[in-house]
Short mmCIF file of C-alpha atoms and ligand atoms in Angstrom, two decimals:
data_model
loop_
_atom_site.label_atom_id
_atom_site.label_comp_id
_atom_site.label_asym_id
_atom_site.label_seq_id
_atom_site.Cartn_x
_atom_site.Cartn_y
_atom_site.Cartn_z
CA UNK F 71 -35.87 87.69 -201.94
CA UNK F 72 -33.94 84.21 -201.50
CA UNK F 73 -35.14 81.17 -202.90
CA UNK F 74 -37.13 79.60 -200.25
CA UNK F 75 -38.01 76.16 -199.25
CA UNK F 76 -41.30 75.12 -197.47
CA UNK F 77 -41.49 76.44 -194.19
CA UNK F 78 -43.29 74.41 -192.80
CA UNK F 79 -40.06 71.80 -192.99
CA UNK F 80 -37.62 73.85 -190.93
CA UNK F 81 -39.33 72.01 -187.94
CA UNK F 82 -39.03 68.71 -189.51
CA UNK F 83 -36.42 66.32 -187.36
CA UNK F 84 -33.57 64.62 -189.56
CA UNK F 85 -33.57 60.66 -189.56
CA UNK F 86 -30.61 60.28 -186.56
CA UNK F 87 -28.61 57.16 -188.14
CA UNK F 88 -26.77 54.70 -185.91
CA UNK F 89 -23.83 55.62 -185.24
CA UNK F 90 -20.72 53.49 -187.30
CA UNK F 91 -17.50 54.26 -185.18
CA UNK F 92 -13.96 52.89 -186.55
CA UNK F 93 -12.85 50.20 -184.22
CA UNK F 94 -15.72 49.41 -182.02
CA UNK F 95 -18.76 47.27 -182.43
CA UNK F 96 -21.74 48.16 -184.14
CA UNK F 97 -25.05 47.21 -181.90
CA UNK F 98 -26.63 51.04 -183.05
CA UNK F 99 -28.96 50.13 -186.09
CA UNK F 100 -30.92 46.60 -185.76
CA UNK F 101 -28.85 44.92 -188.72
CA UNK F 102 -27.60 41.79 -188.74
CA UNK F 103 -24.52 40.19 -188.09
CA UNK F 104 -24.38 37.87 -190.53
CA UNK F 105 -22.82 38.99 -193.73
CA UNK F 106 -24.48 37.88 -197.21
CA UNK F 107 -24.88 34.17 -197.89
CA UNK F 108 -23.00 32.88 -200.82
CA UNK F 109 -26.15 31.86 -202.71
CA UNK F 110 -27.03 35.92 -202.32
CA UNK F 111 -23.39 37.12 -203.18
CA UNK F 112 -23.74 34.76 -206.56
CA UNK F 113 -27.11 36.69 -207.33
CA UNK F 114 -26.02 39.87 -206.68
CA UNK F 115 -22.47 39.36 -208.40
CA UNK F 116 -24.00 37.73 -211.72
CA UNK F 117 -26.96 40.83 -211.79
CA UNK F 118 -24.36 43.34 -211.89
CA UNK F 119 -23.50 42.09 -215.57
CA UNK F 120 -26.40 44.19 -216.70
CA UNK F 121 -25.98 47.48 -214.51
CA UNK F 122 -25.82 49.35 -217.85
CA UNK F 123 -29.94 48.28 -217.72
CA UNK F 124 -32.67 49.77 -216.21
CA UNK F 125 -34.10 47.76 -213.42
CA UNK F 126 -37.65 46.28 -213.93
CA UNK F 127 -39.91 49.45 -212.74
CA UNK F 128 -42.86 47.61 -211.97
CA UNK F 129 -40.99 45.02 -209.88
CA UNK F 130 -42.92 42.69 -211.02
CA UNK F 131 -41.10 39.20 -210.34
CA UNK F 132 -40.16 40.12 -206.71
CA UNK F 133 -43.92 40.97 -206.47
CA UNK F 134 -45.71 37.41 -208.20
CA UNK F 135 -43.18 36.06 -206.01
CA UNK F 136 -44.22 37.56 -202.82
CA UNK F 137 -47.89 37.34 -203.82
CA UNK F 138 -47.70 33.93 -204.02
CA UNK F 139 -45.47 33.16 -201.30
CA UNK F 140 -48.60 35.05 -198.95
CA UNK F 141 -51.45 33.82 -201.05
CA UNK F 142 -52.53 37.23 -202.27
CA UNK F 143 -53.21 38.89 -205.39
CA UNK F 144 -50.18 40.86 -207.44
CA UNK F 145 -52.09 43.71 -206.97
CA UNK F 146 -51.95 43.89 -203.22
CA UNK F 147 -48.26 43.73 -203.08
CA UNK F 148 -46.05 47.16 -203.68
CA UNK F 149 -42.23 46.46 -203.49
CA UNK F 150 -40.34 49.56 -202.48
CA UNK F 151 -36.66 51.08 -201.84
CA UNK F 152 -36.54 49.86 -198.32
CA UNK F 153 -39.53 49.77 -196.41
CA UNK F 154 -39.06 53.26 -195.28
CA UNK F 155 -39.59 54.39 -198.70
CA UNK F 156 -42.88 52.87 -198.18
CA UNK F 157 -43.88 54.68 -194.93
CA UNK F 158 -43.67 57.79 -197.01
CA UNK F 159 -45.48 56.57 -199.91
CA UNK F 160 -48.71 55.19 -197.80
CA UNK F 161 -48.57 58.45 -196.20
CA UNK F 162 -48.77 59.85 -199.29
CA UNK F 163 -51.25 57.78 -201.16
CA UNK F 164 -53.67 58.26 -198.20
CA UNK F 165 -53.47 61.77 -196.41
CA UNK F 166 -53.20 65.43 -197.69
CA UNK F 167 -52.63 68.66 -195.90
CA UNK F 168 -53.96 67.91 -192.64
CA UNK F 169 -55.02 65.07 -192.09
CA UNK F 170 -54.11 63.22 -188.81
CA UNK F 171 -51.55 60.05 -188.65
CA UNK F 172 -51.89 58.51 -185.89
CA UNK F 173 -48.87 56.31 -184.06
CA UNK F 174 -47.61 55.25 -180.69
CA UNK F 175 -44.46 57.42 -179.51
CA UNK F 176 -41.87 56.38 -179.02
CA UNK F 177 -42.28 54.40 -182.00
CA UNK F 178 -40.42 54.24 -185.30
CA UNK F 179 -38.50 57.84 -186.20
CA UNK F 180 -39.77 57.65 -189.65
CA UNK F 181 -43.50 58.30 -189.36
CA UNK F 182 -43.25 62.05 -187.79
CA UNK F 183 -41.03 62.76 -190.46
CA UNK F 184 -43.05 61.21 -193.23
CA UNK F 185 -46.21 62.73 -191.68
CA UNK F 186 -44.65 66.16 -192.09
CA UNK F 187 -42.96 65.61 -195.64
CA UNK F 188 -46.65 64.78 -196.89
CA UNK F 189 -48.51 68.45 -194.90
CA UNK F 190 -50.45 65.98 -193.01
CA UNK F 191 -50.60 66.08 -188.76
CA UNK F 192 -48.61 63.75 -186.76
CA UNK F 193 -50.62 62.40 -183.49
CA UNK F 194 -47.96 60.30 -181.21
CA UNK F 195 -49.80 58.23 -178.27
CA UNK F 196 -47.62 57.35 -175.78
CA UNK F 197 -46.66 53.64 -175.14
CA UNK F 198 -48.09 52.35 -172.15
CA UNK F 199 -46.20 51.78 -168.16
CA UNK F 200 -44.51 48.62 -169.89
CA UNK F 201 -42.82 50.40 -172.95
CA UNK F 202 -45.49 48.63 -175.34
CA UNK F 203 -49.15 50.07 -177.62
CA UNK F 204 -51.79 51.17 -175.82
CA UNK F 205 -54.11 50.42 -177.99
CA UNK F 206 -57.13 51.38 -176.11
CA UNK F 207 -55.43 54.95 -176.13
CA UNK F 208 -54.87 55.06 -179.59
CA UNK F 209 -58.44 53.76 -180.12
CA UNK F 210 -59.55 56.39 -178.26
CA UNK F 211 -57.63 59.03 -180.41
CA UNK F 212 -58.63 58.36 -183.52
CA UNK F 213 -60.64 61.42 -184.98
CA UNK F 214 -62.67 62.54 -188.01
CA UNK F 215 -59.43 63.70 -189.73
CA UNK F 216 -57.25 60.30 -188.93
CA UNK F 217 -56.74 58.78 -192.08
CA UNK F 218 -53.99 56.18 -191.19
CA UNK F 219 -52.78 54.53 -187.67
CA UNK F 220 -48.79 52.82 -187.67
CA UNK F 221 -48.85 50.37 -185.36
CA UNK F 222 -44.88 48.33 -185.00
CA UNK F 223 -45.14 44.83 -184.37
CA UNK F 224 -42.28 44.56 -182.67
CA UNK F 225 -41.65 48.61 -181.57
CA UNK F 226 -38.59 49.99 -182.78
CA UNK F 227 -37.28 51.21 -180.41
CA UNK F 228 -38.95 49.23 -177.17
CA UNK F 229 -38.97 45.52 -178.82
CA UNK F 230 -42.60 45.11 -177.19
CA UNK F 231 -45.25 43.49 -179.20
CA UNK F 232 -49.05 43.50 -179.34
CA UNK F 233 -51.12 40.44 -179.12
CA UNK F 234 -53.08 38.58 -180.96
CA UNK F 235 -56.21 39.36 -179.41
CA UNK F 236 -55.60 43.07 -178.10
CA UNK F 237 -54.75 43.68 -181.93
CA UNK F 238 -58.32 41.95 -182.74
CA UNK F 239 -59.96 43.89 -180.64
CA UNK F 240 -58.39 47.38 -181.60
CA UNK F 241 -59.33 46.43 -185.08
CA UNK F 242 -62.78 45.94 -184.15
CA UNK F 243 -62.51 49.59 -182.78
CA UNK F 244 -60.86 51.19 -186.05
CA UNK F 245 -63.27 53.03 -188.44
CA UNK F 246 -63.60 51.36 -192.12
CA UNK F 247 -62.45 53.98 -193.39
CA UNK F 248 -59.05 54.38 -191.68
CA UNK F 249 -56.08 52.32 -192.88
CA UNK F 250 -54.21 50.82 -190.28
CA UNK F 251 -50.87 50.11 -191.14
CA UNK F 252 -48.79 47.21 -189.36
CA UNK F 253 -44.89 48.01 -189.45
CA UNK F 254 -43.54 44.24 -189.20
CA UNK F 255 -39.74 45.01 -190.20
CA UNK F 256 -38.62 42.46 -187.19
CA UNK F 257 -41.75 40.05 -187.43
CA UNK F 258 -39.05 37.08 -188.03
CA UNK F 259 -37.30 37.89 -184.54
CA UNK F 260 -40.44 37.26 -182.74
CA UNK F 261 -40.77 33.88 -180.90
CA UNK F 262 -43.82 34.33 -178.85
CA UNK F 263 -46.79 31.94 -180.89
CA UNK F 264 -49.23 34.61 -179.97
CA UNK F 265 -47.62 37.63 -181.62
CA UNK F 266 -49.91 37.78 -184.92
CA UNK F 267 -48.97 37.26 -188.81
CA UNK F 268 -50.12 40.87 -189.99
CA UNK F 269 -50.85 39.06 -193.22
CA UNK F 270 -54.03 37.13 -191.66
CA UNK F 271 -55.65 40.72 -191.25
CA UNK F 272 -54.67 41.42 -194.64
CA UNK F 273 -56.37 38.63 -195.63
CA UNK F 274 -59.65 38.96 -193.81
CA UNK F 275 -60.18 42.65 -193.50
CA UNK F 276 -59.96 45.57 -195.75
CA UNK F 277 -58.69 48.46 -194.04
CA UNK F 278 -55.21 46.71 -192.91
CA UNK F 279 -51.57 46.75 -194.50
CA UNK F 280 -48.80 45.20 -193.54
CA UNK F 281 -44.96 46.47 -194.29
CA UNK F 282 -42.31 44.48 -194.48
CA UNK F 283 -38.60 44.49 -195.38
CA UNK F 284 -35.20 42.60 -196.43
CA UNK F 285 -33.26 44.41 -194.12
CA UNK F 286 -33.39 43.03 -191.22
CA UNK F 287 -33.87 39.12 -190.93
CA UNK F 288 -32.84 38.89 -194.68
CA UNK F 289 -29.73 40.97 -194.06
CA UNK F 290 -30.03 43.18 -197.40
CA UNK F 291 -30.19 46.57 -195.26
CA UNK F 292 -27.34 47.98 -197.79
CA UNK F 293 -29.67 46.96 -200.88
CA UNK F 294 -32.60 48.72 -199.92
CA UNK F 295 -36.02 46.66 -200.56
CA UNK F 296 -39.05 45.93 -198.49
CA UNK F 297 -42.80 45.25 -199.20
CA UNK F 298 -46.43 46.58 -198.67
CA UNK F 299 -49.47 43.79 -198.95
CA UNK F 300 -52.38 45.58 -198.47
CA UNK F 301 -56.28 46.73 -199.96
CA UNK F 302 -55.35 46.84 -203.89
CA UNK F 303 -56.74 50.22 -203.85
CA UNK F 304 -54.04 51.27 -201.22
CA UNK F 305 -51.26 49.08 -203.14
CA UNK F 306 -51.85 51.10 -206.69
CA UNK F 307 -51.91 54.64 -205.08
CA UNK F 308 -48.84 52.94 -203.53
CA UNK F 309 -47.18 52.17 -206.82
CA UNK F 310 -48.47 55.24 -208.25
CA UNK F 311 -46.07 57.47 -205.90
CA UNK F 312 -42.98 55.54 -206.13
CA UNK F 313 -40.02 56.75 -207.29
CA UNK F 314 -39.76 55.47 -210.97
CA UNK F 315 -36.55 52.31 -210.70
CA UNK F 316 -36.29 53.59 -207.03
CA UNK F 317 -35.70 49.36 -206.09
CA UNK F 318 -32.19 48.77 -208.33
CA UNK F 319 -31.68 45.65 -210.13
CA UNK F 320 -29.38 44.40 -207.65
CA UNK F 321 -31.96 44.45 -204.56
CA UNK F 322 -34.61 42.92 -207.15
CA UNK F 323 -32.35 39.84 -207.52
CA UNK F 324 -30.80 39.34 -203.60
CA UNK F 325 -33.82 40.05 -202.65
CA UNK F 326 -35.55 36.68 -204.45
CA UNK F 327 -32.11 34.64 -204.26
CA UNK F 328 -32.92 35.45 -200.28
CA UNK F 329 -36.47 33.94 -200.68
CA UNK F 330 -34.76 31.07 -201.64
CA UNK F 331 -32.46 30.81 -199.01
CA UNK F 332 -35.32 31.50 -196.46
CA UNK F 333 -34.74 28.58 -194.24
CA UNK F 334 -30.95 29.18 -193.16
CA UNK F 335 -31.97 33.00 -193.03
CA UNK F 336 -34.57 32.36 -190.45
CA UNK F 337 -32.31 29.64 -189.03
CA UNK F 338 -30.24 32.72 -188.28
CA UNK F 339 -32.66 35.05 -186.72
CA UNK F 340 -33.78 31.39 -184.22
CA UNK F 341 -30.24 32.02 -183.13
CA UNK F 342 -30.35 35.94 -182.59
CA UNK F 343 -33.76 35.85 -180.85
CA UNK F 344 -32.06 32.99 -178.15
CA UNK F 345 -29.23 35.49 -177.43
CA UNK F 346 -32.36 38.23 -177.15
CA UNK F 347 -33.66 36.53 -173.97
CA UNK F 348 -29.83 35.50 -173.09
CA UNK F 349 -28.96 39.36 -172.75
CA UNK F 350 -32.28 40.59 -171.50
CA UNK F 351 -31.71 38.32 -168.80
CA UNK F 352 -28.27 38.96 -167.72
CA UNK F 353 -29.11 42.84 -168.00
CA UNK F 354 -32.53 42.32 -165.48
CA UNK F 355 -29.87 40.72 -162.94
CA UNK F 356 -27.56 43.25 -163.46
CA UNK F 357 -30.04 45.78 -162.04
CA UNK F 358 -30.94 47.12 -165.55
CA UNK F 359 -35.30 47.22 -166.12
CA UNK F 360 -35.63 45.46 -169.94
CA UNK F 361 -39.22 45.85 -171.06
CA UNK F 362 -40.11 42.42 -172.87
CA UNK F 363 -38.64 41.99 -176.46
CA UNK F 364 -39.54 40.23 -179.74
CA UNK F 365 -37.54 41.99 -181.80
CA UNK F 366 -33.26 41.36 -182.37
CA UNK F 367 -32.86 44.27 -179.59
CA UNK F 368 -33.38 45.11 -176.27
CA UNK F 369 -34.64 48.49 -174.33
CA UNK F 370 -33.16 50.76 -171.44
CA UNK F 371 -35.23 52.98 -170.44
CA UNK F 372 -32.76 55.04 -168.85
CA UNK F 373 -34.08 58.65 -168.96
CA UNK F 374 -31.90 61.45 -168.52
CA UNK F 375 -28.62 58.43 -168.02
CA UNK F 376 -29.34 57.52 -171.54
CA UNK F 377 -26.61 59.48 -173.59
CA UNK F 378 -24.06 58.84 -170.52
CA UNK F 379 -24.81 54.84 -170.70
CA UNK F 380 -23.96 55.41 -174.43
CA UNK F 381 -20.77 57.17 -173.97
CA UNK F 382 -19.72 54.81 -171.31
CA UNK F 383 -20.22 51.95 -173.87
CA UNK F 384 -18.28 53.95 -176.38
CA UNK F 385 -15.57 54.36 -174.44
CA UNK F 386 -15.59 50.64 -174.26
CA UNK F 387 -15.60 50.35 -177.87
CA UNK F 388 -19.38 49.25 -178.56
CA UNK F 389 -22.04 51.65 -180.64
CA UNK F 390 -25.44 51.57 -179.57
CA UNK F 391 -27.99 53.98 -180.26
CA UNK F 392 -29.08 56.22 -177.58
CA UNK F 393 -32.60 58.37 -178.04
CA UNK F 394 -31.39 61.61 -175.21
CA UNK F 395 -34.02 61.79 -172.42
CA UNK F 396 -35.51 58.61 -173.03
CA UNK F 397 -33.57 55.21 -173.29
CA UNK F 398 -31.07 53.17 -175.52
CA UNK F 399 -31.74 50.87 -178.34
CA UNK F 400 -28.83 47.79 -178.19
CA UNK F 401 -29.20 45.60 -181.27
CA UNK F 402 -28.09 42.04 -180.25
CA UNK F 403 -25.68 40.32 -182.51
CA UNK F 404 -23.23 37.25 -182.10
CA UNK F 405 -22.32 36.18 -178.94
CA UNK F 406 -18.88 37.72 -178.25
CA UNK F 407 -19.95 40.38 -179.30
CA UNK F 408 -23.30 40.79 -176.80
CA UNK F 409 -20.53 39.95 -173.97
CA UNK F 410 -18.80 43.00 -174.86
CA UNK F 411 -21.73 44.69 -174.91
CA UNK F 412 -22.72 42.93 -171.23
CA UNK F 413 -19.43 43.38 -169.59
CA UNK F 414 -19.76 47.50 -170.29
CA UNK F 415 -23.41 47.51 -168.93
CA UNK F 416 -22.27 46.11 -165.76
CA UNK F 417 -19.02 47.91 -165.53
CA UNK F 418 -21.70 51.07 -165.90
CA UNK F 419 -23.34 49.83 -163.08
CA UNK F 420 -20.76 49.08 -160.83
CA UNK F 421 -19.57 52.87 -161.53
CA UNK F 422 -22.46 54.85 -161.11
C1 PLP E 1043 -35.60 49.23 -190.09
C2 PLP E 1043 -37.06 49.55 -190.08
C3 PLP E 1043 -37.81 49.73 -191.24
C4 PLP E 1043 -37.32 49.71 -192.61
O1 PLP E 1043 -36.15 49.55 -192.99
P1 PLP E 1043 -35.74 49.61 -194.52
O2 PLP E 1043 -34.30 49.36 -194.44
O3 PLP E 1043 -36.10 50.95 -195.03
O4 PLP E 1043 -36.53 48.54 -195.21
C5 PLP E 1043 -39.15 49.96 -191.16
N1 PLP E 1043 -39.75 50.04 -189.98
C6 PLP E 1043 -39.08 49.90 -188.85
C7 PLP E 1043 -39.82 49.97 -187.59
C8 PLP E 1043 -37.72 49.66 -188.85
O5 PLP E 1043 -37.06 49.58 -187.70
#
């Protein structure tokens, strides 16, 4: 007989990557524009004089930093190789063979994949008529064997975002015993004052976690690091599954030399978020339906047009990411750049 891997992962999807296509623009994978500030570059350039090192496995100076920064304890915090690393270790630290995870769909492509990886049973919800939660749904779904709910503030891939008060009230709903886990990897795009701080619930309750990353608004997405803050219990069993030196030296440094630079990075993402609402608008009189956004993308929900729209903007040299059946993800970037982008939407219009 063969060698054989688990069975069980021949149904497993692959993470789809945006697409990077010589010669045309890149609007398929929610990065930045912006390349590294110099501050970062002088970091990352001066760290690399001790690559022959090992980088600190316990993280531990990114993490006092970030603890303080939030006003939580060390041990809350769990720094990780990109905060998709640390989708797969929460899965891991709380569910076995199967147990239930519990997330909206569509929602992030990781957490059916990370769901599967750890044996344990992946439970989407569908987002409600406006592309955003339904909470009260996923309330209602929860079961004996649900062990941990993702809920992305902003959704990757609609932009929507819960509430303050719709996410208070869900909370209320939650068992004590279930960890709900708030994915906030665009949380600096959003503009709207009553979009919560997942940190607050951190804070004040003890069944919430929060996950955060550099790659976005920090514009590290090549470096790999994000964050969990979250019961202390969680955070060790967190730490406990991590890769050993999984977060390099590098990302350990740009990541702080970015704390430091906070101000012009969120200067940055002010600037992105206005060109949000300037695209979202031109689509909606273009014809196009844009759910509401928060996030540095918009949302087509296009259907069965989706991988044509894509193809059509291909053909006029700009990447976005298409999801077949359902819609297309277009991350906004500088301003020329969204024009392109705009002046092949409505040329797709004026076509079909
Ligand atoms: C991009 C993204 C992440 C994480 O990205 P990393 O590069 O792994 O830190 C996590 N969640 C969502 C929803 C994302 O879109």
């Amino acid at each position: 007989m063969p060698v054989q891997p688990r069975v069980d992962l021949d149904s497993l999807p692959s993470y789809v990557a945006g697409r990077t296509v010589p010669g045309a623009i890149k609007l398929s994978s929610n990065e930045t524009p912006g390349g590294p500030l110099p501050s970062v570059k002088k970091a990352i350039a001066e760290a690399a004089e001790n690559m022959n090192r090992y980088p600190d496995i316990s993280v531990a100076k990114l993490a006092g930093r970030l603890a303080e920064k939030f006003g939580l304890p060390a041990d809350q915090i769990a720094v990780g190789c990109g905060s998709v690393a640390l989708c797969q270790q929460v899965v891991q630290a709380m569910c076995g063979v199967d147990d239930e995870v519990l997330f909206a769909w569509r929602s992030f492509e990781s957490y059916p994949i990370v769901t599967q990886i750890a044996g344990a049973a992946p439970v989407r919800v569908p987002l409600d008529g406006t592309h955003a939660h339904d909470l009260d749904a996923m309330a209602a779904s929860i079961t004996p064997r649900t062990r941990l709910v993702f809920v992305c503030n902003p959704n990757n891939p609609t932009g929507t975002a819960v509430r303050r008060a719709e996410l208070e009230r869900f909370l209320d709903r939650v068992p004590e015993d279930v960890l709900v886990v708030l994915d906030e990897a665009y949380t600096e795009f959003a503009t709207d004052p009553d979009v919560p701080d997942g940190l607050d619930y951190v804070r004040s309750r003890d069944n919430v976690a929060v996950l955060r990353t550099f790659s976005k608004a920090y514009g590290l997405a090549g470096l790999r690091v994000g964050y969990f803050a979250g019961p202390a219990a969680v955070a060790e069993a967190v730490r406990k599954v991590y890769i050993p030196f999984s977060v390099n030296s590098l990302a350990q440094i740009a990541a702080m030399a970015s704390l430091d630079a906070e101000p012009e990075l969120l200067a940055r993402c002010e600037v992105i978020a206005a060109e949000r609402d300037r695209v979202r608008g031109e689509l909606i009189e273009a014809g196009y339906d844009v759910p509401e956004t928060q996030a540095n993308f918009v949302w087509l929900p296009l259907g069965d047009k989706a991988l044509e729209f894509a193809e059509h903007t291909l053909a006029n040299k700009v990447v976005v990411r298409a999801f077949a059946g359902d819609g297309v993800r277009v991350t906004i970037s500088h301003h020329d750049e969204n024009d392109l982008f705009l002046h092949a939407a409505r040329s797709y219009r004026s076509n079909s």
